[in-house]
């Protein structure tokens, strides 16, 4: 069969989608699990942060596994958001709400991640600093929303992914993913709130 | 009947593609079992607005009047529907009629849905059976499969799915759910399957299947209850396999 067209468009879209899981989604889950160490108190939490930050070659890992994929995903994702045009006012279906919330959550997460990284990766990251930030209602709201939206964006990914594999709509797999992530998020938020 | 009941219409009018649009209201005497088309015919007979002003008859398209041609598709109370099967007794009033927004406007409620046909051509939504010699009879199609495929063949390219799809708009080149669904129909046919690649290939292009945003409005908007999202999901799998296979074998 002859091919005269360029299949890059398909490739770019699929890679963009896949980046949502590998590595971003996996990193997100890893991050959430690490957050749970806050349950063990300030000392444990600070020690974990210190261990992570003094990891040999952490900069390369952060650059290749976290920064570049997130940057690509964010830039192309923003373009994808631009090519859509919501019609939620005329078609008030639940799935249509998910569609628009996914786009809002994606954009918000970009903003959130930038501020989050600026404050904690390049700023001072420890239990006390976070506690102080989250004790302000606005800070807590900003963080809670950031986490919920980041996870929602990932949840939409699981749904989309099932669709890409040829499964229509919700599957037990995507649902169990959501429940799993949802539980860790709830714990995370509760812990920080305290 | 003690009081004269009326049907109240609010119609978006526009004299041509580049002309400004305006709203006009009409009142039609109530009769039982009217549909939107018969009301538009009443307006055509007596084009006078509710305010008593004489105006031009509203322009619309229709053909079969039994919801199989798709020509009379318009936005009725905000959603794409066929005017012929939109029964007055089931609609909330005032009944708001607007042209479809995803297609170039011709006049009033009439739009040019040529793009849908172009998209069908793009994905080769037909089965080539012509040869320079007699090709003989094709393979048999199992009856169960035929019955299933018949449901997909009910698509009348009306444009309801395009209207409901947030990914179909002037900023995107997305060909829409209808054309994608037709790929599944023709690829399911034993003879059509022989040219499967010709239909999968264009789906990889810009505006192809990867542009689907998974809002799943199409399947709910489809007047023919075609399982559009199931078809898109299936073709996601097929195009993935096709693209991967082509890449690895190059």
GROMACS .gro file of C-alpha atoms in nm:
model
  444
    1UNK     CA    1   0.000   0.000   0.000
    2UNK     CA    2   0.128   0.343  -0.081
    3UNK     CA    3   0.141   0.626   0.163
    4UNK     CA    4   0.157   0.979   0.045
    5UNK     CA    5   0.033   1.144   0.360
    6UNK     CA    6   0.222   1.216   0.677
    7UNK     CA    7   0.102   1.010   0.970
    8UNK     CA    8   0.276   1.239   1.219
    9UNK     CA    9  -0.047   1.393   1.334
   10UNK     CA   10  -0.172   1.059   1.460
   11UNK     CA   11   0.165   0.984   1.616
   12UNK     CA   12   0.187   1.320   1.792
   13UNK     CA   13  -0.164   1.284   1.935
   14UNK     CA   14  -0.102   0.933   2.058
   15UNK     CA   15   0.237   1.022   2.208
   16UNK     CA   16   0.082   1.321   2.378
   17UNK     CA   17  -0.181   1.094   2.523
   18UNK     CA   18   0.066   0.829   2.626
   19UNK     CA   19   0.285   1.085   2.803
   20UNK     CA   20  -0.011   1.127   3.037
   21UNK     CA   21   0.063   0.781   3.176
   22UNK     CA   22   0.430   0.726   3.105
   23UNK     CA   23   0.585   0.904   3.280
   24UNK     CA   24   0.346   1.174   3.407
   25UNK     CA   25   0.070   0.953   3.547
   26UNK     CA   26   0.317   0.719   3.712
   27UNK     CA   27   0.505   1.015   3.855
   28UNK     CA   28   0.178   1.154   3.987
   29UNK     CA   29   0.101   0.830   4.168
   30UNK     CA   30   0.456   0.814   4.302
   31UNK     CA   31   0.423   1.171   4.423
   32UNK     CA   32   0.092   1.094   4.594
   33UNK     CA   33   0.241   0.795   4.772
   34UNK     CA   34   0.534   1.003   4.891
   35UNK     CA   35   0.291   1.262   5.023
   36UNK     CA   36   0.152   0.994   5.250
   37UNK     CA   37   0.479   0.996   5.444
   38UNK     CA   38   0.355   1.321   5.595
   39UNK     CA   39   0.136   1.093   5.807
   40UNK     CA   40   0.453   0.981   5.982
   41UNK     CA   41   0.524   1.331   6.105
   42UNK     CA   42   0.753   1.617   6.016
   43UNK     CA   43   1.075   1.432   6.074
   44UNK     CA   44   1.000   1.140   5.846
   45UNK     CA   45   0.866   1.369   5.578
   46UNK     CA   46   1.168   1.596   5.582
   47UNK     CA   47   1.398   1.298   5.573
   48UNK     CA   48   1.223   1.159   5.265
   49UNK     CA   49   1.247   1.496   5.092
   50UNK     CA   50   1.612   1.516   5.177
   51UNK     CA   51   1.673   1.163   5.048
   52UNK     CA   52   1.496   1.244   4.723
   53UNK     CA   53   1.681   1.569   4.672
   54UNK     CA   54   2.022   1.422   4.743
   55UNK     CA   55   1.965   1.133   4.507
   56UNK     CA   56   2.260   1.108   4.269
   57UNK     CA   57   2.167   1.236   3.925
   58UNK     CA   58   1.830   1.359   4.045
   59UNK     CA   59   1.855   1.660   3.816
   60UNK     CA   60   1.880   1.442   3.504
   61UNK     CA   61   1.595   1.223   3.621
   62UNK     CA   62   1.382   1.526   3.695
   63UNK     CA   63   1.462   1.679   3.362
   64UNK     CA   64   1.402   1.370   3.149
   65UNK     CA   65   1.122   1.199   3.338
   66UNK     CA   66   0.937   1.492   3.484
   67UNK     CA   67   1.010   1.829   3.331
   68UNK     CA   68   1.034   1.757   2.959
   69UNK     CA   69   0.731   1.524   2.940
   70UNK     CA   70   0.518   1.761   3.146
   71UNK     CA   71   0.626   2.058   2.936
   72UNK     CA   72   0.546   1.878   2.609
   73UNK     CA   73   0.218   1.747   2.745
   74UNK     CA   74   0.122   2.093   2.870
   75UNK     CA   75   0.212   2.281   2.552
   76UNK     CA   76   0.044   2.039   2.312
   77UNK     CA   77  -0.247   1.992   2.551
   78UNK     CA   78  -0.309   2.365   2.551
   79UNK     CA   79  -0.324   2.355   2.173
   80UNK     CA   80  -0.574   2.068   2.190
   81UNK     CA   81  -0.787   2.270   2.431
   82UNK     CA   82  -0.779   2.557   2.184
   83UNK     CA   83  -0.907   2.339   1.899
   84UNK     CA   84  -1.216   2.242   2.098
   85UNK     CA   85  -1.528   2.451   2.140
   86UNK     CA   86  -1.751   2.364   2.431
   87UNK     CA   87  -2.126   2.351   2.386
   88UNK     CA   88  -2.217   2.258   2.740
   89UNK     CA   89  -2.494   2.518   2.749
   90UNK     CA   90  -2.681   2.339   2.472
   91UNK     CA   91  -2.582   1.978   2.536
   92UNK     CA   92  -2.586   1.929   2.912
   93UNK     CA   93  -2.474   1.568   2.915
   94UNK     CA   94  -2.260   1.433   3.200
   95UNK     CA   95  -1.987   1.328   2.960
   96UNK     CA   96  -1.990   1.673   2.805
   97UNK     CA   97  -1.928   1.819   3.153
   98UNK     CA   98  -1.636   1.582   3.195
   99UNK     CA   99  -1.503   1.702   2.861
  100UNK     CA  100  -1.502   2.067   2.968
  101UNK     CA  101  -1.379   1.994   3.322
  102UNK     CA  102  -1.092   1.794   3.181
  103UNK     CA  103  -0.987   2.093   2.975
  104UNK     CA  104  -1.022   2.334   3.265
  105UNK     CA  105  -0.839   2.093   3.495
  106UNK     CA  106  -0.559   2.057   3.242
  107UNK     CA  107  -0.507   2.431   3.215
  108UNK     CA  108  -0.531   2.480   3.590
  109UNK     CA  109  -0.285   2.200   3.652
  110UNK     CA  110  -0.029   2.368   3.426
  111UNK     CA  111  -0.059   2.684   3.632
  112UNK     CA  112  -0.057   2.488   3.955
  113UNK     CA  113   0.251   2.287   3.863
  114UNK     CA  114   0.446   2.598   3.766
  115UNK     CA  115   0.373   2.768   4.099
  116UNK     CA  116   0.416   2.444   4.292
  117UNK     CA  117   0.757   2.380   4.138
  118UNK     CA  118   0.863   2.740   4.183
  119UNK     CA  119   0.770   2.739   4.551
  120UNK     CA  120   0.889   2.396   4.654
  121UNK     CA  121   1.149   2.269   4.413
  122UNK     CA  122   1.337   2.594   4.379
  123UNK     CA  123   1.223   2.726   4.713
  124UNK     CA  124   1.248   2.566   5.051
  125UNK     CA  125   1.065   2.238   5.078
  126UNK     CA  126   0.993   2.102   5.419
  127UNK     CA  127   0.705   2.007   5.643
  128UNK     CA  128   0.692   2.342   5.818
  129UNK     CA  129   0.691   2.543   5.495
  130UNK     CA  130   0.403   2.343   5.353
  131UNK     CA  131   0.214   2.348   5.678
  132UNK     CA  132   0.241   2.723   5.687
  133UNK     CA  133   0.129   2.754   5.325
  134UNK     CA  134  -0.165   2.521   5.368
  135UNK     CA  135  -0.282   2.678   5.690
  136UNK     CA  136  -0.397   2.977   5.486
  137UNK     CA  137  -0.742   2.910   5.342
  138UNK     CA  138  -0.639   3.036   4.998
  139UNK     CA  139  -0.326   2.825   4.995
  140UNK     CA  140  -0.521   2.519   5.095
  141UNK     CA  141  -0.783   2.584   4.828
  142UNK     CA  142  -0.515   2.636   4.564
  143UNK     CA  143  -0.344   2.313   4.659
  144UNK     CA  144  -0.652   2.100   4.704
  145UNK     CA  145  -0.789   2.213   4.370
  146UNK     CA  146  -0.452   2.153   4.205
  147UNK     CA  147  -0.438   1.798   4.332
  148UNK     CA  148  -0.800   1.722   4.248
  149UNK     CA  149  -0.763   1.865   3.898
  150UNK     CA  150  -0.434   1.689   3.833
  151UNK     CA  151  -0.594   1.363   3.934
  152UNK     CA  152  -0.909   1.437   3.736
  153UNK     CA  153  -0.699   1.500   3.428
  154UNK     CA  154  -0.535   1.164   3.486
  155UNK     CA  155  -0.870   0.999   3.543
  156UNK     CA  156  -0.989   1.131   3.207
  157UNK     CA  157  -0.676   0.983   3.065
  158UNK     CA  158  -0.769   0.636   3.186
  159UNK     CA  159  -1.109   0.677   3.021
  160UNK     CA  160  -0.956   0.802   2.700
  161UNK     CA  161  -0.703   0.524   2.706
  162UNK     CA  162  -0.970   0.258   2.733
  163UNK     CA  163  -1.129   0.422   2.434
  164UNK     CA  164  -0.802   0.405   2.243
  165UNK     CA  165  -0.777   0.035   2.316
  166UNK     CA  166  -1.119  -0.012   2.168
  167UNK     CA  167  -1.329  -0.030   2.482
  168UNK     CA  168  -1.626   0.196   2.490
  169UNK     CA  169  -1.699   0.411   2.791
  170UNK     CA  170  -1.630   0.312   3.147
  171UNK     CA  171  -1.458  -0.011   3.228
  172UNK     CA  172  -1.397  -0.172   3.566
  173UNK     CA  173  -1.028  -0.097   3.510
  174UNK     CA  174  -1.069   0.277   3.479
  175UNK     CA  175  -1.310   0.281   3.767
  176UNK     CA  176  -1.075   0.098   4.002
  177UNK     CA  177  -0.798   0.337   3.901
  178UNK     CA  178  -1.017   0.628   4.000
  179UNK     CA  179  -1.109   0.475   4.333
  180UNK     CA  180  -0.745   0.401   4.408
  181UNK     CA  181  -0.628   0.749   4.323
  182UNK     CA  182  -0.930   0.906   4.485
  183UNK     CA  183  -0.850   0.738   4.816
  184UNK     CA  184  -0.492   0.858   4.820
  185UNK     CA  185  -0.603   1.208   4.732
  186UNK     CA  186  -0.858   1.217   5.008
  187UNK     CA  187  -0.597   1.106   5.258
  188UNK     CA  188  -0.354   1.361   5.125
  189UNK     CA  189  -0.600   1.647   5.157
  190UNK     CA  190  -0.717   1.539   5.500
  191UNK     CA  191  -0.363   1.513   5.628
  192UNK     CA  192  -0.266   1.851   5.504
  193UNK     CA  193  -0.582   2.008   5.632
  194UNK     CA  194  -0.488   1.888   5.978
  195UNK     CA  195  -6.290   2.519   2.192
  196UNK     CA  196  -6.323   2.829   2.403
  197UNK     CA  197  -5.987   2.987   2.337
  198UNK     CA  198  -5.772   2.986   2.028
  199UNK     CA  199  -5.446   2.814   2.115
  200UNK     CA  200  -5.133   2.917   1.924
  201UNK     CA  201  -4.785   2.782   1.873
  202UNK     CA  202  -4.516   3.037   1.935
  203UNK     CA  203  -4.200   3.031   1.722
  204UNK     CA  204  -3.875   3.219   1.752
  205UNK     CA  205  -3.670   3.182   1.435
  206UNK     CA  206  -3.321   3.304   1.360
  207UNK     CA  207  -3.328   3.462   1.015
  208UNK     CA  208  -3.039   3.551   0.791
  209UNK     CA  209  -3.076   3.659   0.428
  210UNK     CA  210  -2.742   3.526   0.311
  211UNK     CA  211  -2.399   3.404   0.422
  212UNK     CA  212  -2.259   3.751   0.483
  213UNK     CA  213  -2.578   3.919   0.595
  214UNK     CA  214  -2.656   4.005   0.958
  215UNK     CA  215  -2.882   3.767   1.148
  216UNK     CA  216  -3.201   3.866   1.326
  217UNK     CA  217  -3.476   3.704   1.532
  218UNK     CA  218  -3.835   3.689   1.409
  219UNK     CA  219  -4.132   3.558   1.603
  220UNK     CA  220  -4.436   3.386   1.462
  221UNK     CA  221  -4.765   3.260   1.601
  222UNK     CA  222  -4.938   2.969   1.433
  223UNK     CA  223  -5.291   2.853   1.519
  224UNK     CA  224  -5.269   2.527   1.711
  225UNK     CA  225  -5.375   2.204   1.552
  226UNK     CA  226  -5.313   1.856   1.675
  227UNK     CA  227  -5.018   1.646   1.558
  228UNK     CA  228  -4.825   1.920   1.381
  229UNK     CA  229  -4.453   1.897   1.326
  230UNK     CA  230  -4.201   2.176   1.278
  231UNK     CA  231  -4.212   2.140   0.898
  232UNK     CA  232  -4.590   2.182   0.882
  233UNK     CA  233  -4.559   2.496   1.094
  234UNK     CA  234  -4.291   2.632   0.862
  235UNK     CA  235  -4.533   2.565   0.576
  236UNK     CA  236  -4.796   2.768   0.756
  237UNK     CA  237  -4.548   3.054   0.784
  238UNK     CA  238  -4.470   3.016   0.415
  239UNK     CA  239  -4.840   3.056   0.331
  240UNK     CA  240  -4.874   3.365   0.544
  241UNK     CA  241  -4.535   3.519   0.627
  242UNK     CA  242  -4.647   3.763   0.894
  243UNK     CA  243  -4.465   3.796   1.227
  244UNK     CA  244  -4.630   3.797   1.568
  245UNK     CA  245  -4.609   4.177   1.562
  246UNK     CA  246  -4.818   4.178   1.244
  247UNK     CA  247  -4.530   4.276   1.019
  248UNK     CA  248  -4.509   4.127   0.671
  249UNK     CA  249  -4.185   3.941   0.606
  250UNK     CA  250  -4.028   3.695   0.365
  251UNK     CA  251  -4.109   3.323   0.402
  252UNK     CA  252  -3.856   3.133   0.611
  253UNK     CA  253  -3.619   2.926   0.399
  254UNK     CA  254  -3.555   2.566   0.503
  255UNK     CA  255  -3.474   2.234   0.343
  256UNK     CA  256  -3.670   1.913   0.360
  257UNK     CA  257  -3.719   1.607   0.153
  258UNK     CA  258  -3.838   1.270   0.282
  259UNK     CA  259  -4.046   1.388   0.579
  260UNK     CA  260  -3.989   1.058   0.757
  261UNK     CA  261  -3.647   1.105   0.922
  262UNK     CA  262  -3.440   0.914   0.673
  263UNK     CA  263  -3.284   1.183   0.455
  264UNK     CA  264  -3.150   1.427   0.713
  265UNK     CA  265  -3.215   1.733   0.495
  266UNK     CA  266  -3.435   1.916   0.744
  267UNK     CA  267  -3.184   1.900   1.032
  268UNK     CA  268  -3.178   2.225   1.228
  269UNK     CA  269  -3.131   2.341   1.584
  270UNK     CA  270  -3.465   2.305   1.754
  271UNK     CA  271  -3.466   2.448   2.106
  272UNK     CA  272  -3.088   2.446   2.099
  273UNK     CA  273  -3.019   2.094   1.977
  274UNK     CA  274  -2.977   1.945   1.634
  275UNK     CA  275  -3.289   1.753   1.526
  276UNK     CA  276  -3.489   1.672   1.217
  277UNK     CA  277  -3.771   1.920   1.175
  278UNK     CA  278  -3.996   1.649   1.027
  279UNK     CA  279  -3.987   1.424   1.332
  280UNK     CA  280  -3.987   1.714   1.580
  281UNK     CA  281  -4.349   1.700   1.695
  282UNK     CA  282  -4.500   2.022   1.826
  283UNK     CA  283  -4.688   1.839   2.102
  284UNK     CA  284  -4.356   1.722   2.245
  285UNK     CA  285  -4.169   2.052   2.230
  286UNK     CA  286  -4.141   2.327   2.490
  287UNK     CA  287  -4.259   2.668   2.372
  288UNK     CA  288  -4.154   2.910   2.241
  289UNK     CA  289  -4.000   2.679   1.984
  290UNK     CA  290  -3.663   2.824   1.890
  291UNK     CA  291  -3.540   2.739   1.542
  292UNK     CA  292  -3.182   2.809   1.440
  293UNK     CA  293  -2.965   2.683   1.155
  294UNK     CA  294  -2.693   2.429   1.232
  295UNK     CA  295  -2.383   2.614   1.347
  296UNK     CA  296  -2.113   2.380   1.219
  297UNK     CA  297  -2.188   2.426   0.848
  298UNK     CA  298  -2.177   2.728   0.614
  299UNK     CA  299  -2.510   2.906   0.613
  300UNK     CA  300  -2.701   2.946   0.289
  301UNK     CA  301  -3.010   3.128   0.409
  302UNK     CA  302  -3.230   3.123   0.722
  303UNK     CA  303  -3.245   2.759   0.833
  304UNK     CA  304  -3.070   2.621   0.528
  305UNK     CA  305  -2.706   2.520   0.553
  306UNK     CA  306  -2.457   2.361   0.317
  307UNK     CA  307  -2.356   2.019   0.449
  308UNK     CA  308  -2.127   1.942   0.157
  309UNK     CA  309  -1.835   1.894   0.399
  310UNK     CA  310  -1.997   1.574   0.527
  311UNK     CA  311  -1.997   1.431   0.177
  312UNK     CA  312  -1.638   1.543   0.127
  313UNK     CA  313  -1.544   1.363   0.449
  314UNK     CA  314  -1.712   1.044   0.326
  315UNK     CA  315  -1.507   1.072   0.008
  316UNK     CA  316  -1.194   1.128   0.216
  317UNK     CA  317  -1.241   0.801   0.406
  318UNK     CA  318  -1.346   0.604   0.097
  319UNK     CA  319  -1.689   0.526   0.237
  320UNK     CA  320  -1.788   0.292  -0.043
  321UNK     CA  321  -1.700  -0.055  -0.169
  322UNK     CA  322  -1.513  -0.068  -0.500
  323UNK     CA  323  -1.653  -0.353  -0.707
  324UNK     CA  324  -1.568  -0.237  -1.058
  325UNK     CA  325  -1.304  -0.420  -1.256
  326UNK     CA  326  -1.198  -0.455  -1.618
  327UNK     CA  327  -1.335  -0.809  -1.610
  328UNK     CA  328  -1.609  -0.989  -1.424
  329UNK     CA  329  -1.496  -1.014  -1.064
  330UNK     CA  330  -1.755  -1.277  -0.978
  331UNK     CA  331  -1.962  -1.283  -0.665
  332UNK     CA  332  -1.812  -1.165  -0.338
  333UNK     CA  333  -1.782  -1.354  -0.010
  334UNK     CA  334  -2.100  -1.417   0.186
  335UNK     CA  335  -2.183  -1.201   0.485
  336UNK     CA  336  -2.312  -1.379   0.795
  337UNK     CA  337  -2.673  -1.286   0.861
  338UNK     CA  338  -2.602  -1.183   1.220
  339UNK     CA  339  -2.332  -0.947   1.103
  340UNK     CA  340  -2.556  -0.810   0.831
  341UNK     CA  341  -2.824  -0.726   1.085
  342UNK     CA  342  -2.567  -0.551   1.301
  343UNK     CA  343  -2.421  -0.361   1.003
  344UNK     CA  344  -2.769  -0.251   0.899
  345UNK     CA  345  -2.792  -0.039   1.212
  346UNK     CA  346  -2.473   0.145   1.115
  347UNK     CA  347  -2.600   0.192   0.761
  348UNK     CA  348  -2.890   0.397   0.893
  349UNK     CA  349  -2.665   0.704   0.906
  350UNK     CA  350  -2.822   0.977   0.691
  351UNK     CA  351  -2.535   1.229   0.721
  352UNK     CA  352  -2.779   1.467   0.890
  353UNK     CA  353  -2.507   1.642   1.091
  354UNK     CA  354  -2.654   1.607   1.441
  355UNK     CA  355  -2.334   1.444   1.564
  356UNK     CA  356  -2.124   1.719   1.406
  357UNK     CA  357  -2.343   1.982   1.571
  358UNK     CA  358  -2.308   1.816   1.913
  359UNK     CA  359  -1.933   1.753   1.884
  360UNK     CA  360  -1.717   2.013   2.061
  361UNK     CA  361  -1.422   1.904   1.847
  362UNK     CA  362  -1.597   2.001   1.523
  363UNK     CA  363  -1.558   2.376   1.476
  364UNK     CA  364  -1.388   2.637   1.264
  365UNK     CA  365  -1.060   2.596   1.454
  366UNK     CA  366  -1.034   2.221   1.396
  367UNK     CA  367  -1.032   1.995   1.093
  368UNK     CA  368  -1.202   1.703   1.267
  369UNK     CA  369  -1.406   1.505   1.015
  370UNK     CA  370  -1.662   1.413   1.279
  371UNK     CA  371  -1.818   1.092   1.411
  372UNK     CA  372  -2.039   1.013   1.108
  373UNK     CA  373  -1.754   0.954   0.863
  374UNK     CA  374  -1.558   0.751   1.119
  375UNK     CA  375  -1.860   0.533   1.183
  376UNK     CA  376  -1.895   0.469   0.810
  377UNK     CA  377  -1.538   0.338   0.802
  378UNK     CA  378  -1.640   0.071   1.049
  379UNK     CA  379  -1.947  -0.015   0.841
  380UNK     CA  380  -1.754  -0.060   0.517
  381UNK     CA  381  -1.461  -0.235   0.682
  382UNK     CA  382  -1.704  -0.484   0.834
  383UNK     CA  383  -1.833  -0.581   0.490
  384UNK     CA  384  -1.655  -0.893   0.355
  385UNK     CA  385  -1.583  -0.724   0.021
  386UNK     CA  386  -1.517  -0.383   0.173
  387UNK     CA  387  -1.267  -0.538   0.409
  388UNK     CA  388  -1.036  -0.598   0.112
  389UNK     CA  389  -0.974  -0.223   0.091
  390UNK     CA  390  -0.960  -0.167   0.464
  391UNK     CA  391  -0.631   0.023   0.453
  392UNK     CA  392  -0.773   0.284   0.217
  393UNK     CA  393  -1.021   0.381   0.484
  394UNK     CA  394  -0.791   0.356   0.785
  395UNK     CA  395  -0.518   0.564   0.627
  396UNK     CA  396  -0.710   0.891   0.604
  397UNK     CA  397  -0.817   0.847   0.965
  398UNK     CA  398  -0.454   0.894   1.070
  399UNK     CA  399  -0.441   1.231   0.903
  400UNK     CA  400  -0.496   1.568   1.060
  401UNK     CA  401  -0.864   1.594   1.144
  402UNK     CA  402  -0.882   1.217   1.166
  403UNK     CA  403  -0.976   0.991   1.452
  404UNK     CA  404  -0.706   1.121   1.689
  405UNK     CA  405  -0.891   1.454   1.705
  406UNK     CA  406  -1.183   1.294   1.887
  407UNK     CA  407  -1.211   1.456   2.230
  408UNK     CA  408  -1.415   1.175   2.385
  409UNK     CA  409  -1.696   1.405   2.496
  410UNK     CA  410  -1.936   1.136   2.372
  411UNK     CA  411  -2.206   1.385   2.278
  412UNK     CA  412  -2.238   1.234   1.932
  413UNK     CA  413  -2.384   0.905   2.045
  414UNK     CA  414  -2.654   1.085   2.243
  415UNK     CA  415  -2.732   1.331   1.967
  416UNK     CA  416  -2.767   1.068   1.693
  417UNK     CA  417  -3.135   1.042   1.587
  418UNK     CA  418  -3.068   0.694   1.449
  419UNK     CA  419  -2.916   0.560   1.772
  420UNK     CA  420  -2.599   0.454   1.595
  421UNK     CA  421  -2.340   0.344   1.855
  422UNK     CA  422  -2.099   0.617   1.740
  423UNK     CA  423  -1.866   0.609   2.040
  424UNK     CA  424  -1.841   0.230   2.024
  425UNK     CA  425  -1.750   0.265   1.658
  426UNK     CA  426  -1.490   0.531   1.732
  427UNK     CA  427  -1.346   0.313   2.010
  428UNK     CA  428  -1.325   0.017   1.775
  429UNK     CA  429  -1.155   0.226   1.509
  430UNK     CA  430  -0.914   0.366   1.767
  431UNK     CA  431  -0.798   0.011   1.816
  432UNK     CA  432  -0.789  -0.058   1.442
  433UNK     CA  433  -0.598   0.261   1.357
  434UNK     CA  434  -0.351   0.195   1.640
  435UNK     CA  435  -0.285  -0.152   1.504
  436UNK     CA  436  -0.268  -0.023   1.149
  437UNK     CA  437  -0.029   0.263   1.232
  438UNK     CA  438   0.195   0.047   1.448
  439UNK     CA  439   0.205  -0.228   1.188
  440UNK     CA  440   0.289   0.014   0.908
  441UNK     CA  441   0.561   0.178   1.115
  442UNK     CA  442   0.726  -0.150   1.214
  443UNK     CA  443   0.716  -0.300   0.866
  444UNK     CA  444   0.834   0.004   0.677
   0.00000   0.00000   0.00000
